[in-house]
Amino acid sequence: MAKGTFGVTTPIYYINAAPHLGTAYTTVAADTITRYQRMNGYDVSFVTGTDEHGQKIAETAEKNAMTPQAWCDSLAPAFTDAWKTLDIDYTNFVRTTEDRQTRAVQKFWSALHDAGWLYKSAYEGWYCVHEETYYAESDLEKNDEGEFVCPDCKRPVRYEASGEENWFFKLSEFQDRLLAFYDEHPDFIRPVTRRNEIVSFVKGGLNDLSISRSSFDWGIPVPWDEGHVFYVWADALIAYLTGIGYGDGEREAEFDGRWPIQYHFVGKDITRFHCVIWPAMLMAAGMPITHTVFGHGFLLTKGEKMSKSKGNGLMPADLVKVFGVDAYRYYFMSDVQFGHDGSISMERMVQVYNADLANTWGNLVSRVTNMTTKYFEGRVPEAPAAAAENPLREIADTLYADYDACMAEVDFTGAAAAVQKLASRVNLYVEESAPWTLAKDPARADELAGVLYNCLEAIRIIALYMAPFMPNTSAEVFRRLGLGDIAEVTDIQEATAWGQLPASVAVEVGEPLFPRLDVDNLPEL
């Protein structure tokens, strides 16, 4: 029986460019934690998608002589294809141009309109087309030319004083309620540095939020006011609800059982929208609020944030060609501390690959399966009772508690290190036990059988804990051990209890899982 529901979302990514390493980083993190929680007995939901409305999309489509919908249709596969490449196992992909999103957005905002949380007024102020966001002058920065620029993307903003009428959400009325909520739920914003930033921002005062535009028509229509369409954040945030059934009469029970979810994973640059606007919207709707918004850091190359405009916005496929999918996933989850900025380089990726995967994990699988083939005709030996007490079991018996605690804190680096501790100990155990020496003495056959059984059993357990990070590799290790489908495991604590590897099962050696790489023969990052 499932332990309950567990839900995670990524941002609903703006569709103006194909996924780069930063968007992939968020998505792999969401995939890793949901894969683990599925193995841990939870009924998981993982919602991602694409944000396809707004003025910028309409203008870009026109420049390309396409309709906005056709333009979005041409770009969406870049996301679904990238996630397929990285083995992202989402449960729902929401495009904001879908009919179900229209129904959800109109339902949500109609309820707030009827409850008196919206009003109509003219807007006048600074607007960033790239971020599709209005800013107060006090929020803006200046570039070297003295122009006001967006505090997020650093592009020039423009002053809109056309008298365009917008619908506004009474965000300013939620200042005290938000501050009280932050106090009552200290884990709502993580890490703590993000929380401090948001609390300071809200204490500075909130302005009401424009949620519609009438100067263009590429958006979801406002049902009570013809000629208005919902503005990008009023649309995109609702996709988190759409993905689990909100607005769908046939999925009402599913939505009720899944909301609120555990995590929104977002980049730190959009935490304000998710930690101020979004909870205020939910408060106005009388709906529960997501347990945690986790604003992770940026990936840096040569000290700079990756971006297309700087020419350092690498595509995931570039690195997958060099390292393979699983090693790509493992590196970003194990070596870049989630929540902090992380400096990445090809040299460091090769270092982690060779140390953790080629030398420790891959080499362990190869040497133990080779010895099993050489000394026991390729079958798991029957271990004597005395072999049950061993240093590998001591680590394995506490590994679930250590690993689960790390995952509960979204500490992927700690979880990977806990597994590597066992893998390193198995390699040391092989050296200490010297099976090649035991094999020379027929009187020590039982001892040899015990050593190799313990190594194979530890490999089985390591594969289970590595599965959220490297699903393909773990599935291959299970296959080589003659075991079933690792993806069917729904109680990892029980599945990793010591001694479940059946004797006499045929073991396959196979090709090296992670051939060593030479950094001198690889392209620069």
Coordinates of C-alpha atoms in Angstrom, one line a residue, residues 276-484:
V276 CA 4.9 36.0 -2.9
I277 CA 2.4 36.1 -5.8
W278 CA 1.5 32.4 -5.8
P279 CA 0.8 31.9 -2.1
A280 CA -1.3 35.1 -2.1
M281 CA -3.3 33.8 -5.0
L282 CA -3.9 30.5 -3.2
M283 CA -4.9 32.3 0.0
A284 CA -7.4 34.4 -1.9
A285 CA -8.8 31.2 -3.4
G286 CA -9.0 29.5 0.0
M287 CA -6.7 26.7 -1.1
P288 CA -3.8 25.1 0.7
I289 CA -0.3 26.2 -0.1
T290 CA 2.5 24.0 -1.3
H291 CA 4.7 22.8 1.5
T292 CA 8.1 24.1 0.1
V293 CA 9.4 26.3 -2.6
F294 CA 13.0 25.4 -3.1
G295 CA 14.9 28.1 -5.0
H296 CA 18.2 26.5 -6.1
G297 CA 21.3 28.4 -7.3
F298 CA 22.7 29.0 -10.7
L299 CA 25.1 26.9 -12.6
L300 CA 28.2 29.0 -13.3
T301 CA 30.9 28.5 -16.0
K302 CA 34.0 30.5 -15.5
G303 CA 32.3 32.4 -12.8
E304 CA 29.3 33.6 -14.9
K305 CA 25.7 32.4 -14.9
M306 CA 25.0 30.4 -18.1
S307 CA 22.8 32.3 -20.6
K308 CA 22.2 32.2 -24.3
S309 CA 23.2 35.9 -24.7
K310 CA 26.6 35.2 -23.1
G311 CA 27.3 32.3 -25.4
N312 CA 27.8 29.8 -22.5
G313 CA 24.3 28.3 -22.4
L314 CA 25.2 24.8 -23.2
M315 CA 22.7 22.2 -24.3
P316 CA 22.3 19.0 -22.3
A317 CA 22.9 16.9 -25.5
D318 CA 26.4 18.4 -25.8
L319 CA 27.5 16.7 -22.5
V320 CA 25.4 13.6 -22.9
K321 CA 27.4 12.8 -26.1
V322 CA 30.6 12.9 -24.0
F323 CA 29.5 11.4 -20.7
G324 CA 26.3 9.5 -21.3
V325 CA 22.9 10.2 -19.8
D326 CA 23.4 8.5 -16.4
A327 CA 26.8 10.1 -15.7
Y328 CA 25.4 13.5 -16.7
R329 CA 22.6 13.1 -14.2
Y330 CA 24.9 11.8 -11.5
Y331 CA 27.4 14.6 -11.8
F332 CA 24.8 17.4 -11.5
M333 CA 23.1 15.8 -8.6
S334 CA 26.1 14.6 -6.7
D335 CA 28.6 17.4 -7.2
V336 CA 26.5 20.6 -7.3
Q337 CA 24.9 21.2 -3.9
F338 CA 21.2 21.9 -4.6
G339 CA 20.3 25.3 -3.3
H340 CA 23.7 26.9 -3.9
D341 CA 25.4 28.3 -7.0
G342 CA 27.6 25.7 -8.6
S343 CA 30.7 26.2 -10.7
I344 CA 31.0 23.5 -13.4
S345 CA 33.8 22.6 -15.7
M346 CA 34.7 19.8 -18.1
E347 CA 37.7 19.0 -15.9
R348 CA 35.6 18.6 -12.8
M349 CA 33.0 16.5 -14.6
V350 CA 35.7 14.1 -15.8
Q351 CA 37.2 14.0 -12.3
V352 CA 33.9 13.0 -10.8
Y353 CA 33.2 10.6 -13.6
N354 CA 36.5 8.8 -13.3
A355 CA 36.6 8.7 -9.5
D356 CA 33.0 7.9 -8.6
L357 CA 31.8 6.0 -11.6
A358 CA 34.7 4.5 -13.6
N359 CA 37.0 3.7 -10.7
T360 CA 34.6 3.0 -7.8
W361 CA 31.1 1.9 -9.1
G362 CA 31.8 0.6 -12.6
N363 CA 35.1 -1.1 -11.6
L364 CA 33.4 -2.8 -8.6
V365 CA 30.7 -4.3 -10.8
S366 CA 33.3 -5.5 -13.4
R367 CA 35.8 -7.1 -11.0
V368 CA 33.2 -8.8 -8.8
T369 CA 31.2 -10.3 -11.8
N370 CA 34.5 -11.3 -13.4
M371 CA 35.5 -13.2 -10.2
T372 CA 32.1 -14.8 -9.9
T373 CA 32.5 -16.1 -13.5
K374 CA 36.0 -17.3 -12.9
Y375 CA 35.5 -19.0 -9.5
F376 CA 31.8 -20.0 -9.5
E377 CA 31.0 -20.6 -13.1
G378 CA 29.1 -17.3 -13.4
R379 CA 26.6 -18.0 -10.6
V380 CA 25.9 -16.4 -7.3
P381 CA 27.5 -18.6 -4.7
E382 CA 25.7 -20.0 -1.6
A383 CA 27.1 -18.0 1.3
P384 CA 27.9 -19.8 4.6
A385 CA 26.0 -18.6 7.7
A386 CA 29.2 -17.0 9.1
A387 CA 29.4 -14.6 6.1
A388 CA 26.2 -12.8 7.2
E389 CA 28.2 -10.8 9.7
N390 CA 30.5 -8.5 7.7
P391 CA 31.6 -4.9 7.4
L392 CA 29.5 -4.3 4.2
R393 CA 26.3 -5.3 6.0
E394 CA 27.1 -2.9 8.8
I395 CA 27.0 0.0 6.3
A396 CA 24.1 -1.4 4.3
D397 CA 21.9 -1.8 7.4
T398 CA 22.0 2.0 8.2
L399 CA 22.1 3.2 4.6
Y400 CA 18.3 3.6 4.2
A401 CA 18.1 5.9 7.2
D402 CA 21.1 8.0 6.0
Y403 CA 19.9 8.2 2.4
D404 CA 16.3 8.9 3.2
A405 CA 17.2 11.7 5.6
C406 CA 19.3 13.3 2.8
M407 CA 16.4 13.0 0.3
A408 CA 14.0 14.5 2.9
E409 CA 16.3 17.6 3.0
V410 CA 16.7 17.7 -0.8
D411 CA 20.4 16.9 -0.2
F412 CA 21.2 15.0 -3.4
T413 CA 25.0 15.4 -2.8
G414 CA 24.7 13.8 0.7
A415 CA 22.5 10.9 -0.6
A416 CA 25.0 10.1 -3.4
A417 CA 27.9 10.3 -0.9
A418 CA 26.1 7.8 1.4
V419 CA 25.9 5.3 -1.4
Q420 CA 29.5 5.9 -2.5
K421 CA 30.6 5.1 1.1
L422 CA 29.3 1.6 0.7
A423 CA 30.7 1.2 -2.8
S424 CA 34.2 2.3 -1.6
R425 CA 34.0 -0.1 1.3
V426 CA 33.2 -3.0 -1.0
N427 CA 36.3 -2.2 -3.1
L428 CA 38.4 -2.1 0.1
Y429 CA 36.7 -5.4 1.3
V430 CA 37.8 -7.0 -1.9
E431 CA 41.4 -6.0 -1.3
E432 CA 41.3 -7.1 2.3
S433 CA 39.7 -10.4 1.5
A434 CA 41.8 -11.2 -1.6
P435 CA 39.5 -13.6 -3.3
W436 CA 42.3 -14.5 -5.7
T437 CA 44.3 -15.9 -2.8
L438 CA 41.3 -17.7 -1.3
A439 CA 40.7 -19.4 -4.6
K440 CA 44.0 -21.1 -4.4
D441 CA 43.1 -23.0 -1.3
P442 CA 40.2 -25.6 -1.6
A443 CA 39.9 -25.6 2.1
R444 CA 38.8 -22.0 2.0
A445 CA 36.0 -22.4 -0.6
D446 CA 33.3 -21.5 1.8
E447 CA 35.2 -18.3 2.8
L448 CA 35.6 -17.4 -0.9
A449 CA 31.9 -18.0 -1.5
G450 CA 31.0 -15.7 1.4
V451 CA 33.2 -12.9 0.2
L452 CA 31.8 -12.9 -3.3
Y453 CA 28.2 -13.3 -2.1
N454 CA 28.7 -10.3 0.2
C455 CA 30.2 -8.3 -2.7
L456 CA 27.4 -9.2 -5.1
E457 CA 24.7 -8.5 -2.4
A458 CA 26.3 -5.1 -1.8
I459 CA 26.2 -4.3 -5.5
R460 CA 22.5 -5.2 -5.6
I461 CA 21.8 -2.7 -2.8
I462 CA 24.0 0.0 -4.3
A463 CA 22.1 -0.4 -7.6
L464 CA 18.9 0.3 -5.8
Y465 CA 20.1 3.5 -4.2
M466 CA 21.8 4.6 -7.4
A467 CA 18.5 4.1 -9.4
P468 CA 17.1 7.6 -8.8
F469 CA 20.3 9.1 -10.0
M470 CA 21.2 6.7 -12.8
P471 CA 18.1 4.6 -13.7
N472 CA 19.6 3.0 -16.8
T473 CA 22.8 1.8 -15.1
S474 CA 21.0 0.4 -12.2
A475 CA 18.6 -1.5 -14.5
E476 CA 21.6 -2.9 -16.3
V477 CA 23.2 -4.0 -13.1
F478 CA 20.0 -5.7 -12.0
R479 CA 19.9 -7.5 -15.4
R480 CA 23.5 -8.7 -15.0
L481 CA 22.7 -10.0 -11.5
G482 CA 19.8 -12.0 -13.0
L483 CA 17.2 -9.9 -11.1
G484 CA 13.8 -8.4 -12.1

